[in-house]
């Protein structure tokens, strides 16, 4: 959705349940699709694109001193082989800060988006919740002196 008067766009990333897919609106910009956007029943991620970003703009990803705050978002993927899934993502051009074979934690990977924000990638635990496909798992924030 574009908001030209404020020079930004909103994008929504949702993984609908299989039984919901046939009920999804098919035409963007209709009253039906707008109602769905604002009443989505499942987890979703809202992304904002500011149109006036200068060419030399650099995101503060929240993982660099002295401005540590936002950590990352995480997604569960439907896979028995996290390493193979990461290799497939690399072939599609995804950059990784950490692969499952690196470091002490072998059940997690960290990719980055084009602005440098971290994205944790986890394989769904065998025998875990019966969720479908890829789904938003968590958001990690650092809080100092929460009181």
Coordinates of C-alpha atoms in Angstrom, one line a residue:
X1 CA 0.0 0.0 0.0
X2 CA 1.4 3.4 -1.1
X3 CA 0.9 6.6 0.9
X4 CA 2.2 9.2 -1.5
X5 CA 1.2 12.2 0.7
X6 CA 3.7 10.8 3.3
X7 CA 6.1 9.3 0.9
X8 CA 6.2 5.7 2.1
X9 CA 4.8 2.3 1.3
X10 CA 3.7 -0.6 3.6
X11 CA 4.2 -4.2 2.8
X12 CA 2.8 -7.1 4.8
X13 CA 4.4 -10.6 5.0
X14 CA 2.1 -13.3 6.2
X15 CA 2.2 -17.1 6.1
X16 CA -1.5 -18.0 6.1
X17 CA -2.7 -21.4 7.3
X18 CA -3.4 -23.8 4.4
X19 CA -7.1 -23.8 5.1
X20 CA -7.1 -20.0 4.8
X21 CA -5.5 -19.7 1.4
X22 CA -8.7 -20.3 -0.6
X23 CA -10.3 -17.4 1.4
X24 CA -7.6 -14.8 0.6
X25 CA -8.6 -11.8 -1.4
X26 CA -7.2 -12.0 -4.9
X27 CA -7.3 -8.3 -6.0
X28 CA -5.1 -5.7 -4.3
X29 CA -6.7 -2.4 -3.5
X30 CA -10.2 -3.6 -3.1
X31 CA -12.3 -3.0 0.0
X32 CA -12.1 -6.8 0.6
X33 CA -8.3 -6.8 0.5
X34 CA -8.0 -3.8 2.7
X35 CA -10.3 -5.3 5.3
X36 CA -8.1 -8.4 5.2
X37 CA -4.9 -6.5 5.7
X38 CA -6.2 -4.8 8.8
X39 CA -7.7 -7.9 10.3
X40 CA -5.2 -10.6 9.4
X41 CA -5.8 -13.6 11.7
X42 CA -2.3 -15.0 11.7
X43 CA 1.2 -13.6 12.5
X44 CA 2.5 -11.1 10.0
X45 CA 5.4 -8.8 9.6
X46 CA 4.8 -5.2 8.5
X47 CA 7.6 -3.6 6.4
X48 CA 7.9 0.1 5.7
X49 CA 9.7 1.6 2.7
X50 CA 10.5 5.3 3.0
X51 CA 10.7 6.8 -0.5
X52 CA 13.1 9.7 0.4
X53 CA 16.1 7.6 1.6
X54 CA 19.2 9.4 0.3
X55 CA 21.6 7.3 -1.8
X56 CA 24.2 7.2 1.0
X57 CA 21.6 6.1 3.7
X58 CA 22.8 3.2 5.9
X59 CA 20.5 1.4 8.2
X60 CA 21.3 1.0 11.9
X61 CA 20.7 -2.7 12.2
X62 CA 20.8 -2.6 16.1
X63 CA 23.7 -5.0 16.3
X64 CA 26.6 -2.5 16.1
X65 CA 28.0 -0.5 19.0
X66 CA 27.2 2.0 20.3
X67 CA 23.6 1.6 19.0
X68 CA 22.6 -1.9 20.0
X69 CA 18.9 -2.4 20.4
X70 CA 16.9 -4.2 17.7
X71 CA 18.5 -7.7 17.4
X72 CA 16.7 -9.6 14.7
X73 CA 13.6 -11.3 13.5
X74 CA 13.5 -15.1 13.2
X75 CA 11.7 -17.5 10.9
X76 CA 11.0 -21.2 11.3
X77 CA 11.4 -23.1 8.0
X78 CA 9.9 -26.4 7.2
X79 CA 13.0 -28.5 6.7
X80 CA 14.8 -31.5 8.1
X81 CA 18.1 -30.2 6.9
X82 CA 18.9 -26.6 7.9
X83 CA 22.3 -26.7 6.2
X84 CA 20.8 -27.7 2.8
X85 CA 18.1 -25.0 3.2
X86 CA 20.8 -22.4 3.8
X87 CA 22.8 -23.6 0.8
X88 CA 19.6 -23.3 -1.4
X89 CA 19.1 -19.7 -0.1
X90 CA 22.8 -18.9 -0.8
X91 CA 22.3 -20.0 -4.4
X92 CA 19.4 -17.5 -4.6
X93 CA 21.8 -14.7 -3.5
X94 CA 21.1 -14.6 0.3
X95 CA 24.1 -13.5 2.4
X96 CA 24.7 -15.3 5.7
X97 CA 26.6 -13.9 8.7
X98 CA 26.5 -17.4 10.3
X99 CA 25.8 -20.8 8.8
X100 CA 24.7 -23.8 10.9
X101 CA 28.2 -25.3 10.5
X102 CA 29.8 -22.3 12.1
X103 CA 30.1 -21.6 15.8
X104 CA 28.7 -23.6 18.7
X105 CA 25.0 -23.4 17.8
X106 CA 24.4 -25.8 14.9
X107 CA 20.6 -25.5 14.8
X108 CA 20.6 -21.8 13.8
X109 CA 21.7 -19.6 10.9
X110 CA 21.8 -15.8 10.6
X111 CA 21.1 -14.2 7.2
X112 CA 21.1 -10.5 6.4
X113 CA 18.7 -8.5 4.3
X114 CA 20.0 -5.9 1.8
X115 CA 20.2 -3.2 4.5
X116 CA 22.1 -5.4 6.9
X117 CA 19.3 -6.4 9.3
X118 CA 19.8 -9.8 10.8
X119 CA 17.3 -12.7 10.1
X120 CA 17.5 -15.8 12.2
X121 CA 16.7 -19.0 10.3
X122 CA 15.6 -22.1 12.4
X123 CA 14.5 -25.5 11.2
X124 CA 11.1 -26.5 12.7
X125 CA 11.7 -29.0 15.6
X126 CA 10.8 -32.5 14.7
X127 CA 7.7 -33.4 16.7
X128 CA 7.1 -29.7 17.4
X129 CA 3.9 -27.8 16.9
X130 CA 2.1 -28.8 13.7
X131 CA 2.6 -25.5 11.9
X132 CA 3.0 -25.2 8.1
X133 CA 5.7 -24.0 5.9
X134 CA 7.7 -21.0 6.9
X135 CA 6.5 -18.9 9.8
X136 CA 7.5 -15.9 11.9
X137 CA 9.1 -17.2 15.0
X138 CA 10.3 -14.3 17.1
X139 CA 11.7 -10.8 17.4
X140 CA 14.7 -10.2 19.5
X141 CA 15.2 -6.7 21.1
X142 CA 17.8 -5.6 23.6
X143 CA 16.4 -3.5 26.5
X144 CA 18.5 -1.6 28.9
X145 CA 17.0 -0.7 32.3
X146 CA 13.5 -1.7 31.4
X147 CA 12.2 -0.2 34.6

